[in-house]
Tab-separated table of C-alpha atoms in Angstrom:
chain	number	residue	atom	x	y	z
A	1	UNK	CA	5.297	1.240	-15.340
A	2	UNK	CA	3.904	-1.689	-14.168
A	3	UNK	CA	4.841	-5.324	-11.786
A	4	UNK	CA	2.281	-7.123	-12.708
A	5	UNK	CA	-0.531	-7.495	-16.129
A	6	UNK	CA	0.096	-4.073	-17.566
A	7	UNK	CA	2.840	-2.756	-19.577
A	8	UNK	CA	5.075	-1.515	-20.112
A	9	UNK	CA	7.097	-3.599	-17.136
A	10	UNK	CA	9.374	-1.362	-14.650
A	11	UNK	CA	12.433	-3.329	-16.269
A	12	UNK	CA	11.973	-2.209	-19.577
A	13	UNK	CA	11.057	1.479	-18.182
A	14	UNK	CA	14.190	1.576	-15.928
A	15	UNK	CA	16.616	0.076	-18.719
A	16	UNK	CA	15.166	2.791	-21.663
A	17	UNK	CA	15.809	5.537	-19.227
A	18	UNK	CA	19.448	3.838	-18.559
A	19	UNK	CA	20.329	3.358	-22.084
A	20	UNK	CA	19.193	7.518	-22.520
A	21	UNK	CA	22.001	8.214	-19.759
A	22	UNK	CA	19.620	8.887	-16.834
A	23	UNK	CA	19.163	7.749	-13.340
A	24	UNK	CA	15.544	6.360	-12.691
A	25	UNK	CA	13.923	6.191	-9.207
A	26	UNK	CA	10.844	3.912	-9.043
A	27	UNK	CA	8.498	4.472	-6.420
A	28	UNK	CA	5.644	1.612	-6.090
A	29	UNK	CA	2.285	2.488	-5.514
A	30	UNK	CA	2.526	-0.259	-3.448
A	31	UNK	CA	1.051	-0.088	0.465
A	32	UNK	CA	3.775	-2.671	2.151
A	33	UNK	CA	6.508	-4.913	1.047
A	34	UNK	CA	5.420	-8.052	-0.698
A	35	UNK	CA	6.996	-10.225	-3.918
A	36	UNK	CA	6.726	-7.319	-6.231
A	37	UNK	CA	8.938	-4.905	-3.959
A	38	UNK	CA	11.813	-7.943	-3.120
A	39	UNK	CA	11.622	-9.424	-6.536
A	40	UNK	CA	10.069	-7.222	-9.554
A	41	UNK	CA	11.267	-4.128	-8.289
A	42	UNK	CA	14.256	-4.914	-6.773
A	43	UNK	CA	15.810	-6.673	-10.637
A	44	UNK	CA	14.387	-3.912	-12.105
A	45	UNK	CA	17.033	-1.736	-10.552
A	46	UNK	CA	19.421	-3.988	-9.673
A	47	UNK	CA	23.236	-2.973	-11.596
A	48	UNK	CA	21.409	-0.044	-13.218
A	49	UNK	CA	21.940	3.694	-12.335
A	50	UNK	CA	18.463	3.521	-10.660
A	51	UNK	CA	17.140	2.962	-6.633
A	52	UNK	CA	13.820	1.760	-5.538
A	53	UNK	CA	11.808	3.606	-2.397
A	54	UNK	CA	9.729	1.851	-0.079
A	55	UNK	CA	6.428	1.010	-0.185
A	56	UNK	CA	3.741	3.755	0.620
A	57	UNK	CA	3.065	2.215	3.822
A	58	UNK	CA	2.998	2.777	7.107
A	59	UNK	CA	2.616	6.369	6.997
A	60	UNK	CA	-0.275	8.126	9.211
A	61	UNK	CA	-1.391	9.787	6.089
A	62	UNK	CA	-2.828	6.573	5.058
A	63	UNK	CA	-4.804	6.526	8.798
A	64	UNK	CA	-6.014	9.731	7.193
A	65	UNK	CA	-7.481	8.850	4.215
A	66	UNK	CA	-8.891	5.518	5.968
A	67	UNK	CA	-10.686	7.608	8.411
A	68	UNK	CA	-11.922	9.718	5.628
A	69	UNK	CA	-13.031	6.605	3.843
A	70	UNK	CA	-14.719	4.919	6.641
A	71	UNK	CA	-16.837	8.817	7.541
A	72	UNK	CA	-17.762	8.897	3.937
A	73	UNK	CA	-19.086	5.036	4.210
A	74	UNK	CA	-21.342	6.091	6.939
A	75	UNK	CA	-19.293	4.524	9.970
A	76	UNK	CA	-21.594	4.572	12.794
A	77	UNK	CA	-20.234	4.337	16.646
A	78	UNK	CA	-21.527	-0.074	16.858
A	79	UNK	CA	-19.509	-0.739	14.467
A	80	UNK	CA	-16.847	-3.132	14.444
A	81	UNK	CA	-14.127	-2.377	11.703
A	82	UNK	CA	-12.332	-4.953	10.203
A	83	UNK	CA	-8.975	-3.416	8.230
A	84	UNK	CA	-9.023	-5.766	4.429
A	85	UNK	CA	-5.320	-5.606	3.226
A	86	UNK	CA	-4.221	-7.459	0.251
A	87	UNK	CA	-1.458	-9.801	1.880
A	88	UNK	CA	1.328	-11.030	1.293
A	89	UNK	CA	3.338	-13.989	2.509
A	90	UNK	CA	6.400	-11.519	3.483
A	91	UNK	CA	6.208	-11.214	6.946
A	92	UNK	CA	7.144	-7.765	6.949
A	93	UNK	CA	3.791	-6.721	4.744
A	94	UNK	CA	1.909	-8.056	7.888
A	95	UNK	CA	3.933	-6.009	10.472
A	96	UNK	CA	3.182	-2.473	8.477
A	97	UNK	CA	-0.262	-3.263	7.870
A	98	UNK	CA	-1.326	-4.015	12.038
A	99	UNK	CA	0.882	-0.779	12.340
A	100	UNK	CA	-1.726	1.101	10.415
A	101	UNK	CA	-4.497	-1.310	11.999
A	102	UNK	CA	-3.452	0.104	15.392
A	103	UNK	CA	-2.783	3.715	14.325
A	104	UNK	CA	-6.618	3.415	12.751
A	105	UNK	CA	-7.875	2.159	16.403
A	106	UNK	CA	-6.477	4.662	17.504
A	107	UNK	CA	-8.165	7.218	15.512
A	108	UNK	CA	-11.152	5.349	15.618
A	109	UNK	CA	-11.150	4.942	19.333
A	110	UNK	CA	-12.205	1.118	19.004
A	111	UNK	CA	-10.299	-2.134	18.343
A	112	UNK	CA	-9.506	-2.726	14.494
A	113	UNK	CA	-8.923	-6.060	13.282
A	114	UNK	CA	-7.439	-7.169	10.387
A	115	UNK	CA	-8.238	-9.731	7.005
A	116	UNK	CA	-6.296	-10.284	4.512
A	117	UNK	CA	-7.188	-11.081	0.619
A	118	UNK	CA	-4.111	-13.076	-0.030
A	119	UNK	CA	-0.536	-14.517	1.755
A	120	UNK	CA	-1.736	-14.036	5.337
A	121	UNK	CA	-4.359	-15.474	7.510
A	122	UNK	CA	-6.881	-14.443	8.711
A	123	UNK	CA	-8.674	-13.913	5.141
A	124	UNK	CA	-11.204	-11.051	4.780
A	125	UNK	CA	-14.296	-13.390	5.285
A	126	UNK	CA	-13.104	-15.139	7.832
A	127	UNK	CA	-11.950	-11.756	9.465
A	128	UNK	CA	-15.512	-10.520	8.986
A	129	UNK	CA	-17.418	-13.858	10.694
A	130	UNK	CA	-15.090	-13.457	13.378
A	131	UNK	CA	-16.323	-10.262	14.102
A	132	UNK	CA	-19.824	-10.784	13.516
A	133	UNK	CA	-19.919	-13.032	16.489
A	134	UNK	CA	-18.228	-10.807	18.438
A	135	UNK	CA	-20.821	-8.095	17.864
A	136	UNK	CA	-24.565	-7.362	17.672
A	137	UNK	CA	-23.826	-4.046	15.300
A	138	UNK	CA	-23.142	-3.639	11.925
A	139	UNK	CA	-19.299	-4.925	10.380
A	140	UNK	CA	-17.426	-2.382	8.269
A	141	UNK	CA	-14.693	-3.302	6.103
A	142	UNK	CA	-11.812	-0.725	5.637
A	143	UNK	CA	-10.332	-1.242	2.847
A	144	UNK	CA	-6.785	-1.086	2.466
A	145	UNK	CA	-6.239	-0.935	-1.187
A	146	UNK	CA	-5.373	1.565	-3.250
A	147	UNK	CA	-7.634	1.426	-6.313
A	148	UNK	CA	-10.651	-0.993	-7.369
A	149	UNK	CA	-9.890	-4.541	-8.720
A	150	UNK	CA	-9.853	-8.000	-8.108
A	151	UNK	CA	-8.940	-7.597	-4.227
A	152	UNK	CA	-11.616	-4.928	-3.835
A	153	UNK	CA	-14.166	-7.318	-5.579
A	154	UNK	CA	-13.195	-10.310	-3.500
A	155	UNK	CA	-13.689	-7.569	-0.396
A	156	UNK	CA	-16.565	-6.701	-1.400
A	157	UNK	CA	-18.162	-10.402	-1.352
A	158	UNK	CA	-16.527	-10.870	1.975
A	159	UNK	CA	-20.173	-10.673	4.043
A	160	UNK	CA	-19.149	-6.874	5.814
A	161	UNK	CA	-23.014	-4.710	5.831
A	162	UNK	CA	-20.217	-1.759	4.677
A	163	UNK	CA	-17.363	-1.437	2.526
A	164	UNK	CA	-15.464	1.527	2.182
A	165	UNK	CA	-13.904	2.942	-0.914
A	166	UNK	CA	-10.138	1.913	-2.001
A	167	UNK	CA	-7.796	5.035	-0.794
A	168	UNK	CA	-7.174	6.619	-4.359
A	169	UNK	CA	-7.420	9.109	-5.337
A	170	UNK	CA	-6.502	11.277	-2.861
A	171	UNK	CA	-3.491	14.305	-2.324
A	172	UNK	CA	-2.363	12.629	0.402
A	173	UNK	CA	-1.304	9.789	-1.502
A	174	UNK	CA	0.188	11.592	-4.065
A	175	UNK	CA	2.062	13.025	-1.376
A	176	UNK	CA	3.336	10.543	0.010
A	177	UNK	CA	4.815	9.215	-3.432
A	178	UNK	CA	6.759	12.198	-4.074
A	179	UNK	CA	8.128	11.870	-0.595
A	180	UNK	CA	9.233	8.774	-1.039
A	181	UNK	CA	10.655	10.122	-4.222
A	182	UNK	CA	12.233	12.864	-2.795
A	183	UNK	CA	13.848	10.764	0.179
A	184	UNK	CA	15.309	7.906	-3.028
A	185	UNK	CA	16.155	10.686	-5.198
A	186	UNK	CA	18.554	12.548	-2.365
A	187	UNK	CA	19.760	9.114	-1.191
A	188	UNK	CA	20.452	7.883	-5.142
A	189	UNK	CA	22.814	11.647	-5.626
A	190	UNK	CA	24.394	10.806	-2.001
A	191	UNK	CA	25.475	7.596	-2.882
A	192	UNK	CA	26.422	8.856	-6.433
A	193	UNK	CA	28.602	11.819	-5.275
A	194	UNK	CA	30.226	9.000	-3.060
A	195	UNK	CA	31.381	7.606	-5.823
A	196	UNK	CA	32.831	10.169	-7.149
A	197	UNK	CA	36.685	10.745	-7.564
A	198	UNK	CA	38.248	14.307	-6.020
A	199	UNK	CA	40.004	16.432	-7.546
A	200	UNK	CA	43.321	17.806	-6.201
């Protein structure tokens, strides 16, 4: 199911598998909170016998696969990293992405900074000039999206010498979605059984 373009919506998905007498958990492939966790997702479940999990991020799998990313690119030890996040204007979307910005550093063992494409300043070019000045070596974008697309495009025009690839597809993503599956699925039969009347 889809928030946003594509169909069908998570609604309609959510109320088919309602009117066929079963309980839906939607998981968005999603990296933080933003609009379409609050507001899409959050109707689409709302008074139906269905629960939505949290985004896929922060989780230090995603470090993982940026690290992997960034290797693959051809990240050399000059170069300054700049983290490119889609954004949102939620300020809890910034909060988990400088979470995985500083659990990258950490990997990395240099400082990470962070643009954004959208919601939250600073954007990806500016992020990028910023740290062009701040270095003689090479800039190279991490890029903290999951799949190719308008964001990567706009990333990929944002002035870096490197861009890595989005995160997708990768086990540990998948991984992480049935997790948070798992986790929404146990909490959706907890609440359930709650409701239910004992005998005796």
């Amino acid at each position: 199911a889809f928030v946003d373009v594509q169909e069908p919506a998570v609604a309609d998905v959510v109320a088919s598998a309602a009117e066929l007498g079963l309980t839906a958990v939607v998981v968005p492939l999603l990296l933080s909170v933003g609009f379409h966790v609050r507001v899409d997702i959050a109707a689409a479940v709302e008074d139906r016998p269905a629960a939505a999990a949290p985004p896929l991020g922060p989780d230090t799998r995603l470090v993982d696969v940026l690290v992997d990313r960034l290797t693959q690119a051809g990240l050399a030890p000059g170069d300054t990293v700049v983290l490119a996040a889609a954004g949102s204007t939620d300020p809890a979307a910034a909060v988990a992405v400088e979470e995985v910005a500083a659990g990258l550093a950490a990997r990395l063992g240099r400082p990470v900074t962070v643009g954004y494409g959208a919601g939250s300043t600073p954007r990806v070019p500016d992020a990028v000039a910023a740290a062009r000045t701040e270095s003689a070596g090479r800039v190279v974008i991490a890029s903290y999206l999951l799949a190719p697309g308008y964001f990567h495009d706009r990333v990929l025009e944002a002035g870096a010498d490197v861009v890595s690839a989005p995160l997708a597809r990768d086990d540990r993503i998948v991984a992480i979605v049935l997790d948070r599956y798992a986790a929404t699925a146990d909490q959706l039969r907890g609440s359930a059984a709650g409701r239910t009347p004992r005998a005796g």
